Amino acid sequence: MTVDPRWQQELEAPTERFFEAFAAQLAQPDGVRDGIREAVKTLVPRIDWEAYLPHVPHGILGLRAVLRLQPLLSQGGFHRALATQLHMAAHEGRRSPQVLAQVSAAKGSGQWRNLEAFIQSRRPGLAYAEAQGFDLPGEVDFQRLRELTELDMATVGHKAVVCDHLADLHERLERPRATGRKLFGLAAWVAASPEDTFWARRAAKRLGESGETVPWTPPVLDFSAWEAQVREICDLGLVAVLDGFTARLKAGQGSGDTLATLVLAASEKQLDARRDLEGKTAWTYVYLASVARARPADPRIWCQAAALVNLFPTDEPEERVRAAKIGAPDATALTDAVLDVEPALAMAHAGGLARAGRTEAVLSALAEAAAQDDPTFNHAHRLFAVAAAADLLPDLPPPVQEAMLVALAKSLANSQGSGDLGRLADRALAAAGRS
């Protein structure tokens, strides 16, 4: 592993030369991979995770989204998104030197028996230390952590998402030992933080002891059948939503139709989101994508997803932004519409491209727009949402794909923030010949 000393120094104490150091790190062999590895190894123990509770800071977590979007981005867009995401992570609140010394010295025996006990007794610090005793955590270890948290919806499902995303980040970084321990420790720390199983318990009460599971099957219903379920999820209260939702799962509805319904409902909620709730509402896509990747059979997990979508407000249809009338849809025009804060125009281009079967072009255009934004402005929700859409797309039928991409285009255009940080990164990268 090759790490430029300037990059190491900026991670430990960031200055105005952060992006210059990042550009210097990119010039190293395997500069992206090793630069991220070093960032994770340096920052995870330093960030003051306790101070953010009950929330989870998104700097480290968002690195997975940036790497997921790399194939959809230009080289310049990818480097900009990665630079600003790392900048966000490096500037999150730090632990005191005394606490950092204690955390760095703590190391458990690396036994699952102890780790599970610390998670169940809600002792994050001990869970982190125990995780540092694992020699080389792998996918199976992250999966086991996820299984311990999948019915815990604290902070709207962050625990399952953290386990999922950090496991994927570990794989994308080629499973380094030291970095893997830090990622596994962070996942364990979050898993052991205060829990919320309210929705899971409400679902279990309705599901009873039938032992029914949700089969992973392709969607078989038509749009009108999905829409009837969407109306329940969007318009009814939680009790009625769970009553109807659990009844359908007990009757044998498969995951394909369940996921299609939830994404359609989430997309409607996204169309209804106020500007100050755009990023929070888009989190439903992130949770749904994580659920879909885990291929859960437990119906309580799907019920939690329905409750999460239902949580966000529904508006009257006539109050929603409508797609503009345009000629031929264009991917470049879609990016421009998002950056110019023109949601109606962005929706029109996204919908037209999706109907023409050019869904990857939509994703690339939205990814380029999201990469322009300062992730600190919106907690990296824009990058999370586009990466989640890329994850979800293969499992969705075309009408649902279109609805999701149109809603996402509206969300990104309506939540456009400052691009100043990205321009600073571009300048440093260009000066180093890395743009």
XYZ file of C-alpha atoms in Angstrom:
435
model
C 0.000 0.000 0.000
C 1.401 3.401 -1.023
C 0.243 6.490 0.855
C 1.564 9.978 0.158
C 2.731 11.561 3.469
C 0.828 14.751 2.622
C -2.418 12.773 2.374
C -1.767 11.069 5.686
C -1.117 14.426 7.335
C -4.303 15.994 5.932
C -6.413 13.112 7.210
C -4.978 13.553 10.683
C -5.387 17.352 10.679
C -7.099 18.750 7.549
C -6.098 22.165 6.203
C -6.831 24.265 3.104
C -4.362 22.021 1.219
C -6.638 18.978 1.569
C -7.477 18.699 -2.130
C -3.844 19.198 -3.160
C -2.896 16.281 -0.927
C -5.718 14.209 -2.385
C -4.466 14.922 -5.914
C -0.953 13.890 -4.841
C -2.354 10.644 -3.443
C -4.091 9.904 -6.758
C -0.688 10.016 -8.456
C 0.466 7.028 -6.398
C 0.110 3.431 -7.672
C -3.433 2.334 -6.758
C -3.902 5.861 -5.465
C -7.702 5.750 -5.163
C -7.828 2.414 -3.374
C -4.949 3.151 -1.002
C -6.151 6.688 -0.346
C -9.567 5.439 0.759
C -8.025 2.647 2.818
C -5.881 5.158 4.661
C -8.833 7.491 5.185
C -10.947 4.739 6.742
C -8.099 3.506 8.933
C -7.308 7.037 10.142
C -10.793 8.515 10.516
C -12.981 5.738 11.948
C -11.376 5.835 15.427
C -11.108 9.642 15.373
C -14.714 10.578 14.541
C -16.831 11.297 17.615
C -19.621 8.829 16.832
C -21.134 9.231 20.304
C -21.724 12.948 19.780
C -23.863 12.268 16.697
C -26.295 9.882 18.391
C -29.065 9.105 17.643
C -27.845 9.960 14.130
C -24.947 8.544 12.109
C -22.544 10.858 10.232
C -22.350 10.016 6.527
C -18.754 10.797 5.593
C -17.313 7.280 5.775
C -20.633 5.636 4.901
C -20.964 7.682 1.705
C -17.699 6.335 0.281
C -19.512 3.180 -0.795
C -22.016 5.264 -2.786
C -19.212 7.094 -4.615
C -17.481 3.837 -5.563
C -20.812 2.329 -6.636
C -21.341 5.286 -8.988
C -17.834 5.203 -10.496
C -18.913 3.301 -13.660
C -21.630 5.913 -14.257
C -19.391 8.963 -13.812
C -16.786 10.648 -15.946
C -13.291 10.465 -14.484
C -13.523 14.099 -13.437
C -16.930 13.569 -11.835
C -15.712 10.526 -9.934
C -12.581 12.242 -8.626
C -14.614 15.308 -7.607
C -17.241 13.227 -5.801
C -14.585 11.176 -4.031
C -12.566 14.247 -3.039
C -15.556 16.081 -1.546
C -16.857 12.950 0.203
C -13.460 12.361 1.813
C -13.335 16.049 2.748
C -16.698 15.614 4.467
C -15.448 12.584 6.384
C -12.228 14.332 7.426
C -14.130 17.338 8.794
C -16.647 15.463 10.924
C -16.468 16.007 14.685
C -13.426 14.439 16.345
C -12.989 12.665 19.646
C -10.763 14.254 22.271
C -7.133 13.046 22.342
C -7.802 11.226 25.605
C -10.787 9.308 24.241
C -8.938 8.602 20.988
C -6.052 7.084 22.931
C -8.453 4.832 24.827
C -10.265 3.744 21.664
C -7.014 3.072 19.799
C -5.666 0.925 22.628
C -8.840 -1.100 23.134
C -8.834 -4.564 21.574
C -11.020 -7.502 22.513
C -10.581 -11.222 21.970
C -12.481 -11.322 18.678
C -15.167 -13.763 19.803
C -18.712 -13.686 18.478
C -20.109 -14.660 21.856
C -18.716 -11.476 23.388
C -19.613 -9.275 20.418
C -23.244 -10.416 20.442
C -23.437 -9.819 24.191
C -22.140 -6.254 23.842
C -24.599 -5.539 21.011
C -27.535 -6.935 22.964
C -26.557 -4.990 26.096
C -26.098 -1.757 24.054
C -22.409 -1.118 24.769
C -20.992 0.353 21.534
C -17.477 1.010 22.825
C -17.005 -2.575 23.941
C -18.528 -3.859 20.694
C -16.008 -1.792 18.700
C -13.102 -3.047 20.805
C -14.230 -6.683 20.501
C -14.462 -6.283 16.715
C -10.817 -5.156 16.619
C -9.863 -8.617 17.843
C -11.159 -10.290 14.665
C -8.193 -11.199 12.483
C -9.720 -10.614 9.055
C -13.451 -9.848 9.058
C -15.148 -10.977 5.862
C -18.502 -10.797 4.164
C -19.938 -13.526 6.374
C -19.061 -11.504 9.491
C -20.747 -8.347 8.207
C -23.758 -10.462 7.210
C -23.967 -11.906 10.708
C -23.898 -8.381 12.143
C -26.668 -7.380 9.775
C -28.815 -10.301 10.921
C -28.448 -9.014 14.479
C -29.738 -5.584 13.437
C -32.268 -6.225 10.656
C -35.297 -5.782 12.934
C -33.851 -2.641 14.525
C -35.024 0.518 12.746
C -33.207 3.057 14.927
C -32.529 6.201 12.894
C -34.833 4.993 10.087
C -32.949 1.819 9.272
C -29.351 3.000 9.405
C -28.099 -0.128 11.164
C -28.899 -2.536 8.334
C -27.665 -0.001 5.768
C -24.384 0.521 7.638
C -23.702 -3.230 7.782
C -24.597 -3.611 4.104
C -22.647 -0.614 2.788
C -19.537 -1.133 4.897
C -19.423 -4.796 3.840
C -19.572 -3.699 0.193
C -16.972 -0.984 0.766
C -14.669 -3.601 2.339
C -15.020 -5.766 -0.788
C -14.412 -2.840 -3.143
C -11.224 -1.999 -1.239
C -10.103 -5.626 -1.763
C -10.521 -6.706 1.862
C -7.483 -5.128 3.555
C -6.913 -6.427 7.082
C -6.396 -3.177 9.048
C -9.052 -1.218 7.185
C -11.448 -4.158 7.411
C -11.158 -4.222 11.178
C -12.034 -0.523 11.347
C -15.060 -0.954 9.067
C -16.213 -4.010 10.998
C -15.680 -2.167 14.273
C -17.751 0.774 13.059
C -20.562 -1.565 11.978
C -20.428 -3.250 15.389
C -20.450 0.134 17.161
C -23.559 1.237 15.263
C -25.213 -2.151 15.841
C -24.749 -1.744 19.603
C -26.175 1.794 19.737
C -29.731 2.328 21.134
C -32.385 0.244 19.385
C -35.914 0.760 18.031
C -37.951 -2.369 17.278
C -41.397 -0.737 17.389
C -42.335 -1.498 13.771
C -41.003 -5.061 13.909
C -43.075 -5.789 17.020
C -46.222 -4.316 15.447
C -45.668 -6.458 12.356
C -45.010 -9.606 14.390
C -48.302 -9.134 16.222
C -50.175 -9.223 12.906
C -48.141 -11.990 11.318
C -48.609 -14.335 14.261
C -46.849 -17.684 14.476
C -47.622 -18.815 10.926
C -43.939 -19.024 9.971
C -44.702 -17.609 6.515
C -41.751 -16.255 4.539
C -41.649 -13.947 1.526
C -40.484 -15.856 -1.565
C -37.996 -14.092 -3.847
C -39.981 -14.117 -7.090
C -40.314 -11.795 -10.106
C -43.275 -9.388 -10.142
C -46.475 -10.854 -11.629
C -49.082 -8.177 -10.903
C -50.024 -5.332 -13.234
C -49.699 -1.608 -12.609
C -53.288 -1.220 -11.374
C -52.707 -3.860 -8.680
C -49.516 -2.150 -7.534
C -51.279 1.212 -7.547
C -54.030 -0.083 -5.242
C -51.382 -1.085 -2.721
C -49.578 2.238 -3.178
C -52.758 4.089 -2.227
C -52.890 2.193 1.064
C -49.216 2.815 1.880
C -49.386 6.515 1.006
C -52.862 7.452 2.244
C -53.631 5.357 5.329
C -52.347 5.433 8.886
C -49.716 3.006 10.144
C -52.206 0.575 11.727
C -54.250 0.204 8.531
C -51.101 -0.002 6.395
C -49.684 -2.860 8.458
C -53.057 -4.649 8.511
C -53.309 -4.710 4.717
C -49.609 -5.257 4.086
C -49.276 -8.248 6.413
C -52.458 -9.787 4.990
C -50.981 -9.754 1.482
C -47.672 -11.225 2.632
C -49.492 -13.981 4.521
C -51.477 -14.672 1.340
C -48.212 -15.348 -0.486
C -47.295 -12.119 -2.295
C -43.693 -12.396 -3.444
C -40.808 -9.995 -3.098
C -40.927 -8.781 -6.706
C -44.421 -7.310 -6.383
C -43.731 -6.149 -2.833
C -40.587 -4.280 -3.901
C -42.339 -2.773 -6.952
C -45.155 -1.494 -4.744
C -42.794 -0.014 -2.166
C -40.631 1.743 -4.778
C -43.744 3.209 -6.439
C -44.982 4.425 -3.050
C -41.551 5.815 -2.169
C -41.477 7.633 -5.510
C -44.872 9.215 -4.854
C -43.672 10.348 -1.437
C -40.593 11.790 -3.145
C -42.779 13.806 -5.510
C -44.604 15.155 -2.447
C -41.462 16.012 -0.480
C -40.894 19.622 0.495
C -37.494 21.039 -0.411
C -36.295 20.709 3.181
C -37.281 17.012 3.213
C -35.913 15.943 -0.179
C -32.828 14.186 1.179
C -34.597 12.594 4.137
C -37.377 11.243 1.907
C -34.836 9.865 -0.600
C -33.427 7.717 2.223
C -36.325 5.308 1.590
C -34.612 4.279 -1.668
C -31.395 3.582 0.245
C -33.165 1.344 2.743
C -35.183 -0.450 0.048
C -32.039 -1.113 -1.994
C -30.336 -2.567 1.075
C -33.354 -4.779 1.788
C -33.443 -5.983 -1.823
C -29.736 -6.865 -1.802
C -30.157 -8.885 1.388
C -32.946 -10.980 -0.203
C -34.827 -11.220 3.127
C -37.450 -13.909 3.649
C -38.601 -12.499 6.998
C -41.868 -10.605 6.337
C -41.226 -8.286 9.301
C -38.400 -6.646 7.333
C -40.726 -5.850 4.427
C -43.277 -4.499 6.908
C -40.629 -2.158 8.332
C -39.959 -0.910 4.816
C -43.667 -0.200 4.304
C -43.818 1.652 7.630
C -40.770 3.717 6.662
C -42.319 4.793 3.351
C -45.606 5.549 5.120
C -43.759 7.758 7.629
C -43.227 10.584 5.127
C -46.049 13.015 4.279
C -48.374 12.660 1.285
C -49.612 15.733 -0.593
C -52.566 16.250 -2.903
C -51.797 15.200 -6.514
C -52.649 18.643 -7.888
C -49.970 20.194 -5.671
C -47.150 18.142 -7.214
C -44.596 19.348 -9.723
C -45.520 18.110 -13.211
C -43.092 17.162 -15.953
C -42.627 19.874 -18.560
C -43.442 19.453 -22.232
C -40.244 18.878 -24.234
C -39.094 17.549 -27.581
C -36.499 14.796 -27.634
C -35.167 13.891 -24.172
C -31.442 14.383 -23.651
C -29.058 13.223 -20.929
C -26.925 16.384 -20.962
C -30.065 18.497 -20.725
C -31.135 16.387 -17.746
C -27.909 17.164 -15.875
C -28.250 20.854 -16.748
C -31.871 20.940 -15.565
C -30.876 19.489 -12.186
C -28.000 21.944 -11.793
C -30.248 24.851 -12.837
C -32.903 23.850 -10.255
C -35.578 23.121 -12.865
C -37.446 20.082 -11.498
C -40.209 20.008 -14.133
C -37.673 19.984 -16.944
C -35.508 17.380 -15.180
C -38.551 15.133 -14.735
C -39.417 15.400 -18.422
C -35.948 14.413 -19.612
C -35.668 11.579 -17.068
C -39.080 10.189 -17.999
C -38.471 10.451 -21.733
C -35.103 8.700 -21.520
C -36.535 5.959 -19.283
C -39.426 5.304 -21.672
C -36.880 4.968 -24.474
C -35.077 2.280 -22.456
C -32.110 4.532 -21.664
C -32.179 4.113 -17.916
C -28.387 3.986 -17.588
C -28.174 7.344 -19.363
C -30.570 8.759 -16.755
C -28.477 7.367 -13.916
C -25.258 8.749 -15.413
C -26.807 12.185 -15.857
C -28.129 12.228 -12.304
C -24.825 10.932 -10.934
C -22.895 13.723 -12.684
C -25.283 16.293 -11.199
C -24.989 14.796 -7.708
C -21.192 14.797 -7.986
C -21.248 18.601 -8.374
C -22.795 19.112 -4.949
C -21.078 19.626 -1.607
C -22.113 16.425 0.270
C -21.945 18.212 3.615
C -24.846 20.426 2.496
C -27.295 17.497 2.432
C -25.487 14.723 4.365
C -24.563 13.063 1.031
C -28.196 12.031 0.517
C -28.031 12.830 -3.201
C -25.161 10.409 -3.801
C -26.832 7.793 -1.603
C -30.083 8.108 -3.541
C -28.543 7.783 -7.016
C -26.455 4.797 -5.911
C -29.582 3.215 -4.425
C -31.448 3.730 -7.700
C -28.602 2.001 -9.555
C -28.864 -0.920 -7.119
C -32.648 -1.152 -7.398
C -33.025 -0.795 -11.149
C -32.345 -4.427 -12.205
C -35.057 -5.734 -9.851
C -37.798 -3.359 -11.054
C -40.205 -3.593 -14.015
C -40.000 -0.708 -16.558
C -42.978 1.367 -15.272
C -41.528 1.332 -11.769
C -38.054 2.193 -13.062
C -39.486 5.236 -14.820
C -41.447 6.401 -11.763
C -38.358 6.123 -9.555
C -36.049 7.952 -11.970
C -38.561 10.770 -12.545
C -39.046 11.243 -8.798
C -35.289 11.163 -8.245
C -34.716 13.785 -10.952
C -37.256 16.039 -9.242
C -35.586 15.455 -5.868
C -32.090 16.278 -7.102
C -33.227 19.387 -8.953
C -35.141 20.582 -5.901
C -32.257 20.037 -3.473
C -29.368 21.485 -5.437
C -26.772 22.942 -3.087
C -23.443 24.677 -3.366
C -20.847 23.513 -5.875
C -18.049 25.664 -4.436
C -16.286 22.784 -2.727
C -16.367 20.727 -5.904
C -14.830 23.598 -7.838
C -11.988 23.807 -5.314
C -11.411 20.081 -5.770
C -11.512 20.453 -9.579
C -8.908 23.219 -9.427
C -6.499 21.146 -7.333
C -7.007 18.067 -9.516
C -6.485 20.048 -12.707
C -3.294 21.625 -11.359
C -1.965 18.134 -10.665
C -3.115 16.819 -14.026
C -5.651 14.444 -12.431
C -8.928 15.914 -13.711
